[in-house]
Amino acid sequence: MGGMTTTRVMQVTTPGGRPELAERELGSPGRGEVLVRVEACGVCHSDAFTVEGWMPGIEYPRVPGHEIAGRIEAVGDDVVPWTVGQRVGVGWFGGSCGHCEPCRRGDLISCENGQVPGIAFDGGYADHVLVPAGALASIPDDLAAVDAAPLLCAGITTFNALRESGARPGDLVAVLGVGGLGHLGVQFARRMGFETVAIARGTEKEDRARELGAHHYVDSTATDPAEALRSLGGAVTILATVTAPDAMSAVVGGLKPRGRMVVVGASEDPMQIPPFALIPGSTGVVGHASGTSQDSEDTMRFSVLHDVRPMVETFPLEQAAAGYDRMMSGDARFRVVLTME
Ligand SMILES: [Zn+2]
Ligand SMILES: [Zn+2]
């Protein structure tokens, strides 16, 4: 250990700027930290917090990226049990403080001092990152870095939301949206044993949704999606992965009594739901934050066991700006991943 590591980063120097190439000198990892050689980093819609400056308090220049897959190159003091050379991933969960109330109750993802890679500290649009050891998830041998990366945010978010939803094998579960999150949500829902419904606009995504495992496909431009779900018996869980609140409110009526719509598509726009849509069946709408590094590990392990993979478009690190634009266009099929040489 010791000495400096020179690394390439794609940093944003000002809110609303573009990711631009720069060189950084990274010191050796401090106590509880590891230095990771990045092999792939997913480009997530939430990178817009950093690139567009949507979140107050971000210090610039900042390197975005919280879907980091790589290999440990150096470990700091008091890092247990990680060792140099291990394949590791880091997602939205960048570690927890251990002393706030949620942490003391064991709810680490709700840590009041939680730090998100690419927002609170420099993230994975880089050849190397320094990260807290608590944020690390082990990557299974059979999972390529480009596939692991999206599982560390889009994957864990949908996997964890579904497995914690209360739905049981055989239950009807709908995934609203077949995009970056939804194409993974459909795969997880099918492989968890749910009767799986994919809901999207138009017919263009039907074949893809069925290939991914959907038993049913609902074109929400041709049919009332709530009515369609009711005709199938009603959904125990609707996983809402779109970012359009209108599309979410349109499906709530498709819940079975006691059913829940679990919202993971991030939007700041208000969702309009008449209270009477929730009262008769005692239904509900809840959010779901991704999960911890252990949940990431579970996600990747399940993905290898049951053959879940993201569909990705790759861009070399130095084309991060083009990759980011591609992701923001909504046309990527379905996740953009940066690769490092
Ligand atoms: Zn993300
Ligand atoms: Zn905490």
XYZ file of C-alpha atoms in Angstrom, residues 24-339:
316
model
C -6.911 12.630 -10.607
C -4.368 11.557 -8.038
C -5.969 9.253 -5.483
C -4.225 8.647 -2.171
C -4.120 5.208 -0.616
C -7.377 4.096 1.016
C -7.998 5.435 4.506
C -9.298 3.520 7.495
C -12.293 1.403 6.490
C -11.883 2.251 2.804
C -10.900 0.294 -0.281
C -9.528 1.294 -3.656
C -11.470 -0.372 -6.473
C -10.260 -0.707 -10.054
C -13.486 -0.110 -11.987
C -14.285 -2.498 -14.850
C -17.795 -1.284 -15.654
C -20.156 1.392 -14.369
C -23.824 1.648 -15.194
C -25.406 4.958 -16.167
C -28.562 5.479 -14.119
C -31.325 8.068 -14.412
C -30.399 9.176 -10.879
C -27.000 10.305 -12.202
C -28.993 13.359 -13.288
C -28.911 14.517 -9.650
C -25.206 15.128 -10.155
C -25.064 16.010 -13.850
C -28.064 18.346 -13.906
C -27.584 19.546 -10.339
C -31.039 18.459 -9.162
C -29.884 17.898 -5.600
C -28.699 20.786 -3.450
C -25.443 20.417 -1.578
C -23.452 18.475 -4.182
C -19.846 19.675 -4.313
C -18.304 20.075 -7.766
C -16.321 18.834 -9.542
C -18.021 15.509 -8.906
C -17.668 12.154 -10.682
C -21.095 10.492 -11.149
C -21.798 6.771 -11.054
C -23.325 4.377 -8.515
C -23.433 1.093 -10.462
C -19.784 0.203 -9.986
C -18.345 -3.224 -10.771
C -14.638 -3.912 -10.398
C -11.867 -5.470 -8.395
C -10.205 -4.467 -5.136
C -6.762 -2.990 -5.730
C -5.871 -1.856 -2.190
C -7.457 -1.980 1.260
C -7.099 0.472 4.151
C -6.790 -0.302 7.847
C -9.625 -2.119 9.634
C -11.174 -3.473 6.434
C -12.727 -6.858 7.144
C -13.067 -9.325 5.388
C -12.234 -7.895 1.971
C -8.944 -8.651 0.252
C -7.004 -7.387 -2.752
C -8.131 -8.961 -6.030
C -11.723 -9.709 -4.976
C -14.467 -8.810 -7.448
C -16.799 -6.269 -5.873
C -19.675 -3.990 -6.699
C -21.007 -0.769 -5.194
C -24.514 0.568 -5.763
C -26.674 3.428 -4.477
C -25.955 2.315 -0.898
C -22.587 3.880 -0.109
C -22.359 2.696 3.479
C -24.060 3.631 6.747
C -22.922 5.520 9.830
C -23.759 2.898 12.456
C -24.926 5.426 15.058
C -28.135 7.110 13.837
C -31.521 5.771 14.935
C -32.336 3.779 11.742
C -28.833 2.249 11.833
C -29.269 1.289 15.485
C -32.519 -0.418 14.499
C -30.749 -2.280 11.733
C -32.396 -0.317 8.922
C -29.173 0.586 7.162
C -30.701 1.782 3.886
C -32.564 4.458 5.878
C -29.341 5.749 7.480
C -29.675 9.473 8.157
C -26.041 9.954 7.186
C -26.068 7.618 4.197
C -23.722 8.565 1.410
C -24.455 7.859 -2.220
C -21.510 7.244 -4.567
C -21.367 9.866 -7.301
C -23.283 12.326 -5.128
C -21.608 12.473 -1.697
C -18.239 11.245 -2.968
C -16.756 10.530 -6.385
C -18.401 7.622 -8.164
C -17.679 5.102 -10.861
C -17.312 7.092 -14.097
C -13.595 6.456 -13.538
C -10.808 3.901 -13.705
C -10.569 3.848 -9.887
C -12.785 4.771 -6.938
C -12.250 4.975 -3.193
C -15.269 3.566 -1.337
C -16.216 2.625 2.241
C -15.864 -1.122 2.783
C -19.438 -1.282 4.114
C -20.698 -0.451 0.629
C -19.100 -3.500 -1.014
C -20.995 -6.447 -2.453
C -19.227 -9.561 -3.682
C -19.765 -10.299 -7.399
C -20.326 -13.975 -8.281
C -17.725 -15.583 -10.567
C -20.292 -16.310 -13.262
C -21.428 -12.712 -13.601
C -19.618 -10.392 -16.046
C -18.823 -6.873 -14.826
C -21.037 -5.275 -17.511
C -23.964 -7.391 -16.282
C -23.214 -6.859 -12.598
C -23.181 -3.058 -12.899
C -26.897 -2.472 -13.642
C -27.869 -5.102 -11.077
C -26.288 -2.880 -8.401
C -29.009 -0.246 -8.760
C -31.737 -1.103 -11.267
C -31.479 -4.761 -10.287
C -31.454 -4.519 -6.504
C -34.220 -1.912 -6.603
C -36.662 -4.153 -8.454
C -35.507 -7.431 -6.859
C -35.748 -6.122 -3.321
C -39.031 -4.269 -3.880
C -40.605 -7.470 -5.207
C -39.267 -9.828 -2.568
C -40.333 -7.469 0.236
C -43.754 -6.750 -1.293
C -45.555 -9.567 0.477
C -46.572 -11.241 -2.809
C -46.264 -15.021 -2.726
C -45.591 -17.589 -5.459
C -48.571 -17.830 -7.778
C -49.851 -14.336 -6.945
C -50.591 -11.907 -9.758
C -47.850 -9.261 -9.888
C -47.753 -6.460 -12.426
C -44.701 -4.545 -13.553
C -45.596 -1.114 -14.878
C -43.054 -0.103 -17.520
C -40.659 -2.232 -19.556
C -37.543 -0.056 -19.530
C -34.313 0.156 -17.559
C -35.959 -0.956 -14.312
C -38.955 -2.797 -15.719
C -37.070 -5.217 -17.981
C -35.338 -6.503 -14.841
C -38.529 -6.349 -12.773
C -40.309 -8.636 -15.261
C -37.463 -11.181 -15.127
C -37.365 -11.169 -11.320
C -41.157 -11.380 -10.977
C -41.338 -14.398 -13.290
C -38.442 -16.185 -11.597
C -39.814 -15.506 -8.110
C -42.837 -17.537 -9.132
C -45.403 -14.802 -9.663
C -48.012 -14.743 -12.401
C -46.363 -11.839 -14.159
C -48.056 -9.014 -16.051
C -46.048 -6.440 -17.999
C -47.761 -3.111 -18.681
C -46.362 -0.639 -21.207
C -47.491 1.851 -23.810
C -48.061 0.439 -27.305
C -47.355 -2.988 -28.763
C -43.664 -2.427 -29.543
C -42.465 -3.960 -26.262
C -44.831 -6.925 -26.140
C -42.514 -9.529 -27.687
C -39.616 -8.388 -25.542
C -41.737 -8.472 -22.377
C -42.880 -12.023 -23.118
C -39.278 -13.119 -23.841
C -38.273 -11.693 -20.460
C -40.931 -13.838 -18.810
C -44.230 -11.964 -18.740
C -47.260 -14.274 -18.805
C -49.494 -11.377 -19.841
C -48.927 -8.097 -21.644
C -51.159 -5.044 -21.331
C -50.910 -2.193 -23.825
C -52.012 0.754 -21.705
C -52.788 2.872 -24.781
C -55.336 0.328 -26.069
C -56.874 -0.918 -22.808
C -57.596 0.548 -19.397
C -54.728 -1.134 -17.498
C -56.626 -1.170 -14.191
C -59.558 -2.908 -15.876
C -57.155 -5.372 -17.532
C -55.632 -6.271 -14.155
C -59.070 -6.672 -12.575
C -60.083 -9.040 -15.372
C -57.058 -11.183 -14.448
C -58.220 -11.258 -10.828
C -56.455 -8.161 -9.534
C -52.785 -7.639 -8.677
C -51.378 -8.326 -5.216
C -48.437 -6.109 -6.113
C -47.876 -3.534 -8.831
C -44.240 -2.561 -9.221
C -44.307 0.949 -10.712
C -41.035 1.509 -12.582
C -42.091 4.349 -14.886
C -41.376 7.992 -14.080
C -44.825 9.240 -15.146
C -47.140 9.671 -12.122
C -50.192 9.670 -14.457
C -49.361 6.154 -15.592
C -49.089 5.096 -11.936
C -52.447 6.550 -10.930
C -54.050 4.829 -13.925
C -53.192 1.323 -12.632
C -53.964 1.631 -8.910
C -57.536 0.469 -9.521
C -56.119 -2.859 -10.699
C -55.021 -3.867 -7.196
C -56.669 -6.746 -5.425
C -58.045 -5.968 -1.932
C -55.064 -5.384 0.419
C -52.785 -5.040 -2.613
C -49.968 -2.519 -2.809
C -48.459 -0.453 -5.561
C -44.722 -0.218 -4.876
C -43.202 2.882 -6.426
C -39.581 2.758 -7.576
C -39.676 5.058 -10.631
C -38.274 8.372 -9.385
C -40.225 11.495 -10.224
C -40.770 14.807 -8.477
C -44.188 15.302 -10.042
C -47.259 14.723 -7.864
C -49.303 11.562 -8.236
C -53.056 12.102 -8.203
C -55.060 9.295 -6.669
C -58.611 9.792 -5.384
C -58.781 8.564 -1.758
C -61.822 6.511 -2.706
C -59.638 4.453 -5.061
C -57.775 3.161 -1.987
C -60.467 2.810 0.672
C -62.843 0.051 -0.496
C -60.123 -2.578 -0.984
C -57.819 -1.224 1.730
C -55.158 -0.859 -0.951
C -52.072 1.274 -0.701
C -49.215 3.016 -2.435
C -45.716 2.791 -0.950
C -42.210 3.745 -1.971
C -39.225 1.457 -1.796
C -35.578 2.465 -1.359
C -33.134 0.130 -3.054
C -31.314 -1.887 -0.392
C -27.995 -2.491 1.288
C -24.788 -4.021 -0.006
C -25.973 -7.406 1.287
C -29.190 -6.980 -0.711
C -27.028 -6.259 -3.766
C -25.176 -9.480 -3.158
C -28.484 -11.366 -2.899
C -29.640 -9.756 -6.156
C -26.554 -10.838 -8.053
C -26.623 -14.333 -6.586
C -30.297 -14.782 -7.515
C -29.541 -13.459 -11.007
C -26.859 -16.107 -11.544
C -29.032 -18.877 -10.061
C -32.053 -18.022 -12.193
C -30.436 -16.527 -15.269
C -31.542 -12.915 -14.931
C -29.409 -10.508 -16.957
C -29.756 -6.843 -17.841
C -29.832 -5.904 -21.519
C -27.134 -3.287 -21.982
C -25.621 -0.846 -24.456
C -21.946 -0.196 -23.693
C -19.915 2.971 -24.163
C -16.192 3.432 -23.417
C -15.523 5.530 -20.295
C -14.348 8.540 -22.302
C -17.738 8.632 -24.066
C -19.601 8.997 -20.769
C -21.385 12.139 -21.988
C -22.774 10.299 -25.027
C -23.762 7.365 -22.820
C -25.492 9.696 -20.390
C -27.405 11.402 -23.225
C -28.416 8.013 -24.585
C -29.768 7.017 -21.176
C -31.628 10.320 -20.758
C -33.199 9.968 -24.230
C -35.157 6.974 -22.957
C -34.256 5.067 -26.133
C -31.537 2.833 -24.659
C -32.386 -0.899 -24.659
C -32.308 -1.025 -21.713
C -29.360 0.076 -19.567
C -26.255 2.022 -20.568
C -22.955 0.779 -19.142
C -19.537 2.441 -19.333
C -16.571 0.120 -19.789
